[in-house]
Coordinates of C-alpha atoms (C1' of nucleotides) in Angstrom, one line a residue:
Chain K
M1 CA -18.9 -86.8 95.3
T2 CA -15.7 -85.1 96.1
G3 CA -14.4 -86.4 92.9
E4 CA -11.5 -88.7 93.6
A5 CA -11.6 -90.8 90.5
K6 CA -10.7 -89.1 87.3
M7 CA -13.2 -90.4 85.0
S8 CA -14.8 -93.5 86.5
G9 CA -18.2 -93.9 88.2
N10 CA -20.7 -92.2 86.0
D11 CA -23.3 -94.7 87.4
G12 CA -25.9 -95.7 84.9
A13 CA -27.7 -92.4 83.8
T14 CA -26.3 -90.8 80.9
A15 CA -26.3 -87.8 83.5
G16 CA -23.5 -88.0 86.0
A17 CA -23.2 -84.4 87.2
M18 CA -20.2 -85.8 89.0
I19 CA -17.8 -82.8 89.1
P20 CA -18.5 -79.7 91.2
G21 CA -18.2 -76.7 89.2
D22 CA -18.8 -78.4 85.8
F23 CA -22.4 -76.9 85.4
G24 CA -20.6 -73.7 85.6
W25 CA -18.1 -74.7 83.0
A26 CA -21.0 -75.7 80.8
L27 CA -22.8 -72.6 81.2
A28 CA -19.9 -70.4 80.5
T29 CA -18.9 -72.3 77.5
V30 CA -22.2 -72.2 75.9
L31 CA -22.3 -68.4 76.8
R32 CA -19.2 -67.9 75.3
G33 CA -20.2 -69.5 72.1
Y34 CA -23.5 -67.7 72.0
Q35 CA -21.6 -64.3 72.6
L36 CA -19.3 -64.9 69.7
K37 CA -22.0 -65.5 67.2
F38 CA -23.9 -62.8 68.8
D39 CA -21.0 -60.4 68.0
E40 CA -21.1 -61.2 64.4
A41 CA -24.9 -60.8 64.1
V42 CA -25.0 -57.5 65.6
G43 CA -22.2 -56.4 63.5
T44 CA -21.7 -52.5 63.5
L45 CA -24.4 -51.8 65.9
P46 CA -23.1 -49.4 68.7
G47 CA -22.2 -51.0 71.8
G48 CA -22.3 -54.5 70.2
V49 CA -24.4 -57.0 72.0
R50 CA -25.1 -54.7 74.9
G51 CA -26.4 -52.3 72.4
F52 CA -28.6 -54.9 70.9
Q53 CA -29.9 -55.9 74.3
V54 CA -30.7 -52.3 75.2
L55 CA -32.8 -52.0 72.1
S56 CA -34.3 -55.2 72.6
T57 CA -35.3 -54.3 76.3
V58 CA -36.7 -51.1 75.5
V59 CA -38.9 -52.3 72.6
H60 CA -40.1 -55.6 74.4
R61 CA -39.9 -54.7 78.0
D62 CA -40.5 -51.0 78.2
P63 CA -38.8 -50.3 81.4
E64 CA -39.8 -47.1 83.2
N65 CA -36.6 -45.5 83.6
Q66 CA -32.6 -46.1 83.1
Q67 CA -32.4 -47.9 86.4
A68 CA -34.9 -50.4 85.5
L69 CA -33.3 -51.0 82.0
G70 CA -30.0 -51.4 83.5
S71 CA -31.0 -53.7 86.2
H72 CA -32.8 -56.0 83.8
L73 CA -29.5 -56.5 81.9
G74 CA -27.2 -56.5 84.8
I75 CA -25.6 -53.3 83.7
D76 CA -24.6 -50.9 86.2
R77 CA -26.0 -47.5 85.9
T78 CA -22.7 -45.9 85.5
V79 CA -22.0 -48.0 82.4
L80 CA -25.6 -47.6 81.0
T81 CA -24.9 -43.8 80.7
Y82 CA -22.2 -44.3 78.2
L83 CA -23.8 -46.9 76.3
L84 CA -26.8 -44.8 75.9
D85 CA -24.6 -42.0 74.8
E86 CA -23.5 -44.1 71.9
L87 CA -27.1 -45.2 70.9
V88 CA -28.4 -41.7 71.2
E89 CA -25.5 -40.6 68.9
E90 CA -26.5 -42.8 66.3
S91 CA -30.2 -41.7 66.5
L92 CA -31.3 -45.2 67.7
V93 CA -33.0 -44.1 71.1
E94 CA -33.9 -41.0 72.8
R95 CA -33.9 -39.9 76.3
V96 CA -37.3 -38.6 77.2
P97 CA -37.8 -36.8 80.6
S98 CA -40.2 -38.9 82.7
P99 CA -43.4 -37.1 83.2
S100 CA -44.0 -38.5 86.9
D101 CA -40.4 -38.0 88.1
R102 CA -38.3 -35.1 86.7
R103 CA -35.0 -37.1 87.9
A104 CA -35.7 -39.9 85.7
R105 CA -35.5 -40.4 82.1
K106 CA -37.5 -43.0 80.0
I107 CA -35.5 -44.5 77.0
V108 CA -37.7 -44.7 73.8
I109 CA -36.7 -46.0 70.6
T110 CA -36.6 -44.0 67.2
D111 CA -37.8 -45.5 63.9
N112 CA -34.5 -45.7 62.9
G113 CA -33.6 -47.7 65.9
R114 CA -36.6 -50.1 65.4
Q115 CA -35.4 -50.8 62.0
V116 CA -31.8 -51.5 63.1
L117 CA -33.2 -53.8 65.9
E118 CA -35.6 -55.8 63.7
S119 CA -32.8 -56.6 61.2
A120 CA -30.6 -57.4 64.0
E121 CA -33.1 -59.7 65.6
E122 CA -33.4 -61.6 62.2
R123 CA -29.8 -62.6 62.5
V124 CA -29.9 -63.3 66.2
A125 CA -32.9 -65.7 65.7
G126 CA -31.0 -67.3 63.0
F127 CA -27.9 -68.0 64.8
E128 CA -29.8 -69.0 68.0
A129 CA -31.4 -71.9 66.1
E130 CA -28.3 -72.8 64.7
L131 CA -26.7 -73.1 68.3
L132 CA -29.6 -75.2 69.3
E133 CA -29.8 -77.2 66.3
S134 CA -28.4 -80.4 68.0
L135 CA -31.6 -80.3 70.0
D136 CA -35.2 -81.5 68.8
E137 CA -37.8 -78.8 69.2
D138 CA -39.3 -80.1 72.5
A139 CA -35.8 -80.2 74.0
A140 CA -35.0 -76.7 72.9
R141 CA -38.2 -75.5 74.3
E142 CA -37.9 -77.1 77.6
L143 CA -34.3 -75.8 77.9
F144 CA -35.3 -72.4 77.3
V145 CA -38.2 -72.6 79.8
T146 CA -35.9 -74.1 82.5
I147 CA -33.3 -71.5 81.9
R148 CA -35.5 -68.7 81.8
G149 CA -36.9 -69.9 85.3
L150 CA -33.7 -70.1 86.8
A151 CA -32.6 -66.7 85.4
M152 CA -35.7 -65.3 87.0
D153 CA -34.9 -66.9 90.3
V154 CA -31.5 -65.2 90.2
H155 CA -32.9 -62.1 89.1
R156 CA -35.4 -62.1 92.1
S157 CA -32.7 -63.3 94.6
R158 CA -30.6 -60.1 94.2
P159 CA -31.7 -57.8 96.8
G160 CA -32.9 -54.2 95.7
V161 CA -33.6 -55.5 92.3
S162 CA -37.2 -56.2 91.2
A163 CA -37.6 -55.4 87.6
C164 CA -39.3 -58.7 86.7
E165 CA -43.0 -57.7 86.6
A166 CA -42.9 -57.5 82.9
I167 CA -41.4 -61.1 82.2
D168 CA -43.4 -62.4 85.3
H169 CA -46.8 -62.0 83.8
L170 CA -45.5 -63.0 80.4
I171 CA -45.5 -66.6 82.0
Chain H
M1 CA -42.8 -62.2 65.7
T2 CA -40.9 -59.1 65.3
G3 CA -42.4 -57.9 68.4
E4 CA -44.7 -55.0 67.8
A5 CA -47.1 -55.5 71.1
K6 CA -45.4 -55.2 74.2
M7 CA -46.4 -58.3 76.0
S8 CA -49.3 -59.8 74.2
G9 CA -49.1 -63.1 72.2
N10 CA -47.3 -65.8 73.9
D11 CA -49.7 -68.2 72.1
G12 CA -50.5 -71.4 73.7
A13 CA -47.6 -73.1 75.1
T14 CA -45.8 -71.9 78.2
A15 CA -42.8 -71.8 76.3
G16 CA -42.8 -69.0 73.9
A17 CA -39.1 -68.2 72.9
M18 CA -40.6 -65.1 71.4
I19 CA -38.0 -62.5 71.8
P20 CA -34.6 -63.0 70.0
G21 CA -31.8 -62.7 72.1
D22 CA -33.8 -63.7 75.3
F23 CA -31.9 -66.9 75.5
G24 CA -28.7 -65.1 75.8
W25 CA -30.3 -62.9 78.3
A26 CA -31.3 -65.9 80.5
L27 CA -27.9 -67.8 80.0
A28 CA -26.0 -64.6 81.0
T29 CA -28.3 -64.1 84.1
V30 CA -28.0 -67.6 85.5
L31 CA -24.4 -67.4 84.9
R32 CA -24.0 -64.2 86.8
G33 CA -26.0 -65.5 89.6
Y34 CA -23.9 -68.7 89.4
Q35 CA -20.7 -66.8 89.5
L36 CA -21.7 -64.5 92.4
K37 CA -22.2 -67.7 94.5
F38 CA -19.0 -69.2 93.2
D39 CA -17.1 -66.3 94.1
E40 CA -18.2 -66.8 97.7
A41 CA -17.7 -70.4 97.6
V42 CA -14.1 -70.1 96.7
G43 CA -13.4 -67.6 99.1
T44 CA -9.5 -66.7 99.5
L45 CA -8.4 -69.2 96.7
P46 CA -5.8 -67.5 94.5
G47 CA -7.4 -66.4 91.3
G48 CA -10.8 -66.8 92.8
V49 CA -13.1 -68.8 90.4
R50 CA -10.5 -69.1 87.5
G51 CA -8.1 -70.6 90.1
F52 CA -10.8 -73.1 91.3
Q53 CA -11.3 -74.1 87.8
V54 CA -7.8 -74.7 86.9
L55 CA -7.2 -76.8 90.1
S56 CA -10.6 -78.8 89.1
T57 CA -9.5 -79.5 85.6
V58 CA -6.0 -80.3 86.5
V59 CA -7.3 -83.1 88.9
H60 CA -10.4 -84.2 86.9
R61 CA -9.2 -83.8 83.5
D62 CA -5.5 -84.2 83.7
P63 CA -4.5 -81.9 80.7
E64 CA -1.2 -82.7 78.9
N65 CA 0.0 -79.1 79.0
Q66 CA -1.0 -75.5 79.8
Q67 CA -2.3 -75.1 76.1
A68 CA -4.9 -77.8 76.7
L69 CA -5.6 -76.5 80.1
G70 CA -6.3 -73.0 79.1
S71 CA -8.2 -74.1 76.0
H72 CA -10.7 -76.3 78.0
L73 CA -11.4 -73.1 80.3
G74 CA -11.4 -70.7 77.6
I75 CA -8.4 -68.9 79.2
D76 CA -5.9 -67.6 76.9
R77 CA -2.4 -68.8 77.5
T78 CA -1.0 -65.5 78.4
V79 CA -3.4 -65.0 81.1
L80 CA -2.9 -68.6 82.3
T81 CA 0.7 -67.9 82.9
Y82 CA -0.1 -65.2 85.7
L83 CA -3.0 -67.4 87.0
L84 CA -0.4 -70.3 87.4
D85 CA 2.1 -68.0 88.9
E86 CA -0.3 -67.3 91.8
L87 CA -1.2 -70.9 92.1
V88 CA 2.4 -72.0 92.2
E89 CA 3.1 -69.1 94.7
E90 CA 0.7 -70.7 97.1
S91 CA 2.1 -74.2 96.7
L92 CA -1.4 -75.5 95.3
V93 CA 0.2 -76.8 91.7
E94 CA 3.7 -77.3 90.1
R95 CA 4.8 -76.8 86.7
V96 CA 6.6 -80.1 85.7
P97 CA 8.6 -80.3 82.6
S98 CA 6.9 -82.7 80.0
P99 CA 9.0 -85.7 79.2
S100 CA 7.8 -85.9 75.7
D101 CA 8.0 -82.1 74.8
R102 CA 10.7 -80.0 76.4
R103 CA 8.7 -76.9 75.6
A104 CA 5.6 -77.9 77.6
R105 CA 4.9 -78.1 81.1
K106 CA 2.5 -80.1 82.8
I107 CA 0.6 -78.8 85.7
V108 CA 0.2 -81.3 88.7
I109 CA -1.6 -80.5 91.8
T110 CA 0.2 -80.8 95.2
D111 CA -1.2 -82.5 98.2
N112 CA -2.0 -79.1 99.7
G113 CA -3.7 -78.1 96.5
R114 CA -5.9 -81.1 96.6
Q115 CA -6.9 -80.4 99.9
V116 CA -7.9 -77.0 99.1
L117 CA -9.7 -78.0 96.0
E118 CA -11.7 -80.7 97.8
S119 CA -12.9 -78.2 100.5
A120 CA -13.9 -75.8 97.9
E121 CA -15.7 -78.5 95.9
E122 CA -18.0 -79.2 98.9
R123 CA -18.9 -75.6 99.1
V124 CA -19.4 -75.7 95.3
A125 CA -21.5 -78.6 95.2
G126 CA -23.7 -76.9 97.9
F127 CA -24.4 -73.8 96.2
E128 CA -25.0 -75.7 92.9
A129 CA -27.9 -77.6 94.5
E130 CA -29.3 -74.4 95.8
L131 CA -29.2 -72.7 92.5
L132 CA -31.0 -75.7 91.0
E133 CA -33.3 -76.1 94.1
S134 CA -36.6 -75.0 92.1
L135 CA -36.1 -78.0 89.8
D136 CA -36.9 -81.6 90.6
E137 CA -34.3 -84.2 90.2
D138 CA -35.0 -85.3 86.7
A139 CA -35.2 -81.7 85.2
A140 CA -32.0 -80.8 87.0
R141 CA -30.3 -83.8 85.4
E142 CA -31.8 -83.2 82.1
L143 CA -30.6 -79.6 82.0
F144 CA -27.3 -80.4 82.8
V145 CA -27.0 -83.2 80.0
T146 CA -28.3 -80.6 77.6
I147 CA -26.2 -77.7 78.6
R148 CA -23.3 -79.8 78.4
G149 CA -24.1 -81.3 75.1
L150 CA -24.3 -77.6 73.8
A151 CA -21.1 -76.8 75.4
M152 CA -19.3 -79.6 73.7
D153 CA -20.8 -78.4 70.5
V154 CA -19.2 -74.9 70.9
H155 CA -16.2 -76.3 72.2
R156 CA -15.8 -78.5 69.0
S157 CA -16.9 -75.8 66.8
R158 CA -13.9 -73.5 67.7
P159 CA -11.2 -74.0 65.0
G160 CA -7.9 -75.3 66.5
V161 CA -9.3 -76.4 70.0
S162 CA -10.0 -80.0 70.5
A163 CA -9.3 -80.7 74.2
C164 CA -12.6 -82.6 74.4
E165 CA -11.2 -86.3 74.7
A166 CA -11.5 -86.4 78.3
I167 CA -15.0 -85.4 78.6
D168 CA -16.1 -87.0 75.4
H169 CA -15.6 -90.5 76.4
L170 CA -16.9 -89.6 79.9
I171 CA -20.3 -89.7 78.2
Chain O
dT1 C1' 8.7 -72.8 60.1
dA2 C1' 5.4 -73.8 63.8
dT3 C1' 4.5 -74.3 68.7
dT4 C1' 5.0 -73.8 74.1
dG5 C1' 5.4 -70.7 77.5
dT6 C1' 6.8 -66.1 79.0
dT7 C1' 6.8 -61.2 79.2
dA8 C1' 5.5 -56.4 78.1
dT9 C1' 2.3 -53.0 76.5
dA10 C1' -1.9 -51.0 75.3
dC11 C1' -6.7 -51.2 75.4
dT12 C1' -11.2 -52.3 77.4
dC13 C1' -14.0 -53.2 80.8
dT14 C1' -15.7 -52.5 85.7
dA15 C1' -16.1 -50.7 90.3
dT16 C1' -15.9 -46.7 93.3
dA17 C1' -16.8 -42.2 94.5
dA18 C1' -18.2 -37.8 94.0
dC19 C1' -21.6 -34.4 91.9
dT20 C1' -26.3 -32.4 90.2
dA21 C1' -30.9 -32.2 90.1
dT22 C1' -34.7 -33.6 92.0
dA23 C1' -37.9 -36.5 95.4
Chain V
dT1 C1' -32.1 -38.0 103.7
dA2 C1' -32.6 -40.9 99.7
dT3 C1' -32.9 -41.6 94.5
dA4 C1' -32.0 -40.9 89.1
dG5 C1' -28.5 -39.9 86.3
dT6 C1' -23.8 -38.1 85.1
dT7 C1' -18.9 -37.6 85.2
dA8 C1' -14.2 -38.8 86.5
dT9 C1' -10.8 -41.8 88.2
dA10 C1' -8.3 -46.1 89.2
dG11 C1' -8.2 -51.0 89.1
dA12 C1' -9.1 -55.3 87.0
dG13 C1' -9.3 -57.9 83.1
dT14 C1' -8.1 -58.7 78.2
dA15 C1' -5.9 -58.8 73.7
dT16 C1' -1.8 -58.1 71.0
dA17 C1' 2.6 -58.5 69.8
dA18 C1' 7.3 -59.8 70.6
dC19 C1' 10.6 -63.1 72.5
dA20 C1' 13.3 -67.4 73.9
dA21 C1' 13.4 -72.4 73.8
dT22 C1' 12.1 -76.2 71.4
dA23 C1' 9.8 -79.3 67.6

DNA sequence: TATTGTTATACTCTATAACTATA
DNA sequence: TATAGTTATAGAGTATAACAATA
């Protein structure tokens, strides 16, 4: 298991997760390929992939404040400020003072932002299908469910972060 | 499908890859969690996760030169130079002139490097199991096979990069 | 002329801490 | 005192181009 032989073993099953760290290599490689296509798909959208993810999260998850928005995406609040500045500048979102907490601000999408998001989403959905084209429908769905489950494990295990309610009861 | 309702639909199947970009969010989140634990596991190893991956690739994939090594890991050759400097400094690897091409250098591991790698690999294997603990054995193996297959699709689709021979005939 | 590896520069991210206004 | 958001600064990481040696 400590991997002495270069490429022997691989006993029986087509699996053989022989080399420690390989799962990470595969994850990183898929994510890299994903992000390259993602970058093309979002085109000129301010903030690139991150900008898209903010718009998507605002629309589909409706986080209460910037903190929740950032923690869902793994973006630090100090970074989110600049990112939101760009999106506000382009009139894609607005910062609305929270009625219940005057320190907090809720991010809401504009009509313009919604249009931009929907157009980008079509392109994103397109390349996601492209990336998964080597899988049949069952395998693709199963992969998504598994990865999303793991993602939620990770999300939950980070102390001080508990912004999973939305996705939690989506399942 | 364009997501008007906040969290409705999700028709039938437990899957529902409804939101474009969510696969990327899940991938990124899992990778983030993975890398946090990875960082702990490699500890003081020079170059951190990247350093570990270099050692692992050198031992398990035996790339012909730095170019092949870097392209397997998605590391630019200009970055790899500095990374290797650190590893050489700690006597974990050596740069050996290639006999067939005097421009190229082959990276070989030292006895010391092999020890360090094996010790780190135990810890890495440990946390990988931990990360996947919510999956049963079949699901974990299937996930690995699927992800690795996608990773190889990505790897192959990058023009000018073809360092997949090693892993290719591993399958 | 193209490629391997190195070096130097600039740019972009990210992490940290300090500040404000609220709670 | 703690939290939401902002701002400023420094550090790490990354990309780019130029260079020497070799193919």
